[in-house]
Structure formats: C-alpha cells, structure tokens
Amino acid sequence: MRRVLLALLLSSSMAFAQSTAEKQAERVKTMQDLESAMSFMQKGFLYNNESMVIKGVSDFKDKLRNIDSFVIDVENKGEDRHNRFNPRAYASVETKAISKLADGIIDNFKDGNRDESIKYFHKTLDRCLTCHKVVRKW
C-alpha cells in the first residue's frame, strides 16, 4: 500500500513539475517572439519600409493574444482580498492598451507621420517594460 501511495505521489509531483516547466518554456518563447516583432518594427523604421512595420505590428499583436504567457503567480499572503494584486487582470488591461498603441504605430506610419509613429513605438516599449517591472519585479 505504501508503495502505491509513494508511486502516486512521485508521479503527480513529476507531472506538476513538467507542467510548470512547459509553462515557463511557453512564456519564454512568447516573450522572445514579442521581442523579435519589436525588432522587426524597428528595422522597418530604419529602412523606412511600411511593409516591415506592418508585419512587425501584426506579429506583435498576434503574440499579445496569448495572455496566459504573461501571467505569473504572485504571492498575496497576508493582504486583504481588496488590496491583492491580480496579474491576470493587469495583463488583460495592458495587452489591450499595448495593442492600441501598436495600431497607432501603423496608422501614423501610413499617414507619413514617421516621428509620431516612432513615439508610439517608444510608448509601446515603455508599457512592455513597465509590465515587466510590475508583474515580474525586474
């Protein structure tokens, strides 16, 4: 009986560890894809190439839809339930705001407002970095 219980305990802990590792790998992949999309947009600015900017924004917005990759577990012990930080809600709000900023990049670039488009790019990047600071405590 002990062997069966021990085997069940061991197998469930290994499954949980694998699940956590898979989530971490997915999170890293999503962040790398977002970084690549931002880099591609930046190259579009450097080459003054509208199609590169559009593709970069499109790829970026596509990866923003994977909100589960942004959410991490946060300890809220000892806090009352009204003051607890909710990373899922924060990530949801931020992804919508960042997506609108990304639309501003394309709209301004298409209208010939390159400087304004670059400002939207920097605002987008600032929102990304703020999220990393708030959620991941970087």
Short mmCIF file of C-alpha atoms in Angstrom, two decimals:
data_model
loop_
_atom_site.label_atom_id
_atom_site.label_comp_id
_atom_site.label_asym_id
_atom_site.label_seq_id
_atom_site.Cartn_x
_atom_site.Cartn_y
_atom_site.Cartn_z
CA MET A 1 0.00 0.00 0.00
CA ARG A 2 2.82 2.40 0.87
CA ARG A 3 4.49 1.70 -2.43
CA VAL A 4 1.33 2.54 -4.33
CA LEU A 5 0.89 5.79 -2.41
CA LEU A 6 4.54 6.66 -2.86
CA ALA A 7 4.33 5.94 -6.59
CA LEU A 8 1.22 8.10 -6.93
CA LEU A 9 2.84 10.94 -5.01
CA LEU A 10 6.01 10.73 -7.08
CA SER A 11 4.17 10.61 -10.41
CA SER A 12 1.90 13.54 -9.54
CA SER A 13 4.83 15.69 -8.41
CA MET A 14 6.72 14.88 -11.61
CA ALA A 15 3.67 15.76 -13.71
CA PHE A 16 3.31 19.07 -11.88
CA ALA A 17 7.00 19.86 -12.37
CA GLN A 18 6.75 19.08 -16.08
CA SER A 19 3.65 21.26 -16.41
CA THR A 20 5.44 24.17 -14.72
CA ALA A 21 8.48 23.72 -16.98
CA GLU A 22 6.24 23.67 -20.07
CA LYS A 23 4.51 26.88 -18.98
CA GLN A 24 7.87 28.55 -18.38
CA ALA A 25 9.12 27.45 -21.81
CA GLU A 26 5.96 28.80 -23.45
CA ARG A 27 6.34 32.10 -21.57
CA VAL A 28 9.95 32.47 -22.71
CA LYS A 29 9.01 31.64 -26.32
CA THR A 30 6.21 34.20 -26.33
CA MET A 31 8.46 36.91 -24.92
CA GLN A 32 11.16 36.10 -27.50
CA ASP A 33 8.56 36.32 -30.28
CA LEU A 34 7.38 39.71 -28.98
CA GLU A 35 10.97 40.91 -28.84
CA SER A 36 11.54 39.75 -32.43
CA ALA A 37 8.41 41.57 -33.60
CA MET A 38 9.54 44.79 -31.90
CA SER A 39 12.95 44.41 -33.54
CA PHE A 40 11.33 43.88 -36.93
CA MET A 41 9.27 47.05 -36.46
CA GLN A 42 12.42 48.95 -35.59
CA LYS A 43 14.12 47.71 -38.76
CA GLY A 44 11.10 48.93 -40.69
CA PHE A 45 11.68 52.40 -39.25
CA LEU A 46 15.36 52.27 -40.12
CA TYR A 47 14.67 51.20 -43.71
CA ASN A 48 11.57 53.42 -43.97
CA ASN A 49 9.73 50.28 -45.07
CA GLU A 50 5.99 50.29 -44.40
CA SER A 51 5.52 46.58 -45.06
CA MET A 52 8.15 45.70 -42.44
CA VAL A 53 6.46 47.92 -39.86
CA ILE A 54 3.05 46.43 -40.67
CA LYS A 55 4.38 42.86 -40.46
CA GLY A 56 6.15 43.61 -37.17
CA VAL A 57 2.99 45.11 -35.66
CA SER A 58 0.89 42.23 -36.98
CA ASP A 59 3.23 39.63 -35.46
CA PHE A 60 3.39 41.62 -32.23
CA LYS A 61 -0.39 41.86 -31.88
CA ASP A 62 -0.76 38.18 -32.72
CA LYS A 63 1.53 37.22 -29.83
CA LEU A 64 -0.22 39.63 -27.46
CA ARG A 65 -3.31 37.44 -27.67
CA ASN A 66 -1.55 34.71 -25.68
CA ILE A 67 -2.31 36.33 -22.32
CA ASP A 68 -1.56 33.15 -20.36
CA SER A 69 2.10 33.61 -21.22
CA PHE A 70 2.15 36.94 -19.41
CA VAL A 71 0.58 35.84 -16.15
CA ILE A 72 2.77 34.56 -13.38
CA ASP A 73 1.91 33.50 -9.85
CA VAL A 74 2.20 36.27 -7.30
CA GLU A 75 2.18 35.77 -3.57
CA ASN A 76 -0.61 37.78 -1.94
CA LYS A 77 -0.42 36.23 1.51
CA GLY A 78 -1.21 38.48 4.42
CA GLU A 79 -3.04 41.05 2.32
CA ASP A 80 -6.76 41.57 2.44
CA ARG A 81 -8.62 40.49 -0.66
CA HIS A 82 -9.31 44.09 -1.80
CA ASN A 83 -5.62 45.01 -1.94
CA ARG A 84 -4.36 41.90 -3.70
CA PHE A 85 -2.57 42.34 -6.98
CA ASN A 86 -4.25 40.41 -9.76
CA PRO A 87 -1.68 39.72 -12.50
CA ARG A 88 -4.29 38.28 -14.88
CA ALA A 89 -6.43 41.43 -14.74
CA TYR A 90 -3.35 43.63 -15.07
CA ALA A 91 -2.09 41.62 -18.07
CA SER A 92 -5.51 41.85 -19.71
CA VAL A 93 -5.64 45.63 -19.37
CA GLU A 94 -2.04 46.05 -20.50
CA THR A 95 -2.36 43.86 -23.60
CA LYS A 96 -5.37 45.90 -24.76
CA ALA A 97 -3.53 49.18 -24.17
CA ILE A 98 -0.39 47.92 -25.90
CA SER A 99 -2.44 46.68 -28.84
CA LYS A 100 -3.98 50.15 -29.28
CA LEU A 101 -0.53 51.71 -29.16
CA ALA A 102 0.62 49.25 -31.83
CA ASP A 103 -2.30 50.37 -34.01
CA GLY A 104 -1.04 53.93 -33.56
CA ILE A 105 2.33 52.85 -34.93
CA ILE A 106 0.78 51.64 -38.19
CA ASP A 107 -1.75 54.47 -38.54
CA ASN A 108 0.88 57.17 -38.15
CA PHE A 109 3.40 55.40 -40.38
CA LYS A 110 0.82 55.03 -43.16
CA ASP A 111 -0.11 58.71 -42.82
CA GLY A 112 3.53 59.70 -43.23
CA ASN A 113 3.92 60.81 -39.59
CA ARG A 114 7.14 58.87 -39.03
CA ASP A 115 8.12 60.82 -35.89
CA GLU A 116 4.71 60.24 -34.31
CA SER A 117 4.87 56.57 -35.29
CA ILE A 118 8.24 56.24 -33.54
CA LYS A 119 6.75 57.92 -30.46
CA TYR A 120 4.05 55.25 -30.41
CA PHE A 121 6.75 52.60 -30.76
CA HIS A 122 8.53 54.01 -27.70
CA LYS A 123 5.27 54.23 -25.75
CA THR A 124 4.63 50.58 -26.60
CA LEU A 125 8.09 49.60 -25.44
CA ASP A 126 7.64 51.62 -22.23
CA ARG A 127 4.37 49.78 -21.49
CA CYS A 128 6.12 46.45 -22.02
CA LEU A 129 8.94 47.40 -19.65
CA THR A 130 6.51 48.71 -17.04
CA CYS A 131 4.66 45.40 -17.10
CA HIS A 132 7.93 43.56 -16.56
CA LYS A 133 8.72 45.78 -13.61
CA VAL A 134 5.29 45.47 -12.01
CA VAL A 135 4.49 41.82 -12.65
CA ARG A 136 7.93 40.23 -12.68
CA LYS A 137 9.57 42.65 -10.22
CA TRP A 138 12.52 43.28 -12.58
#
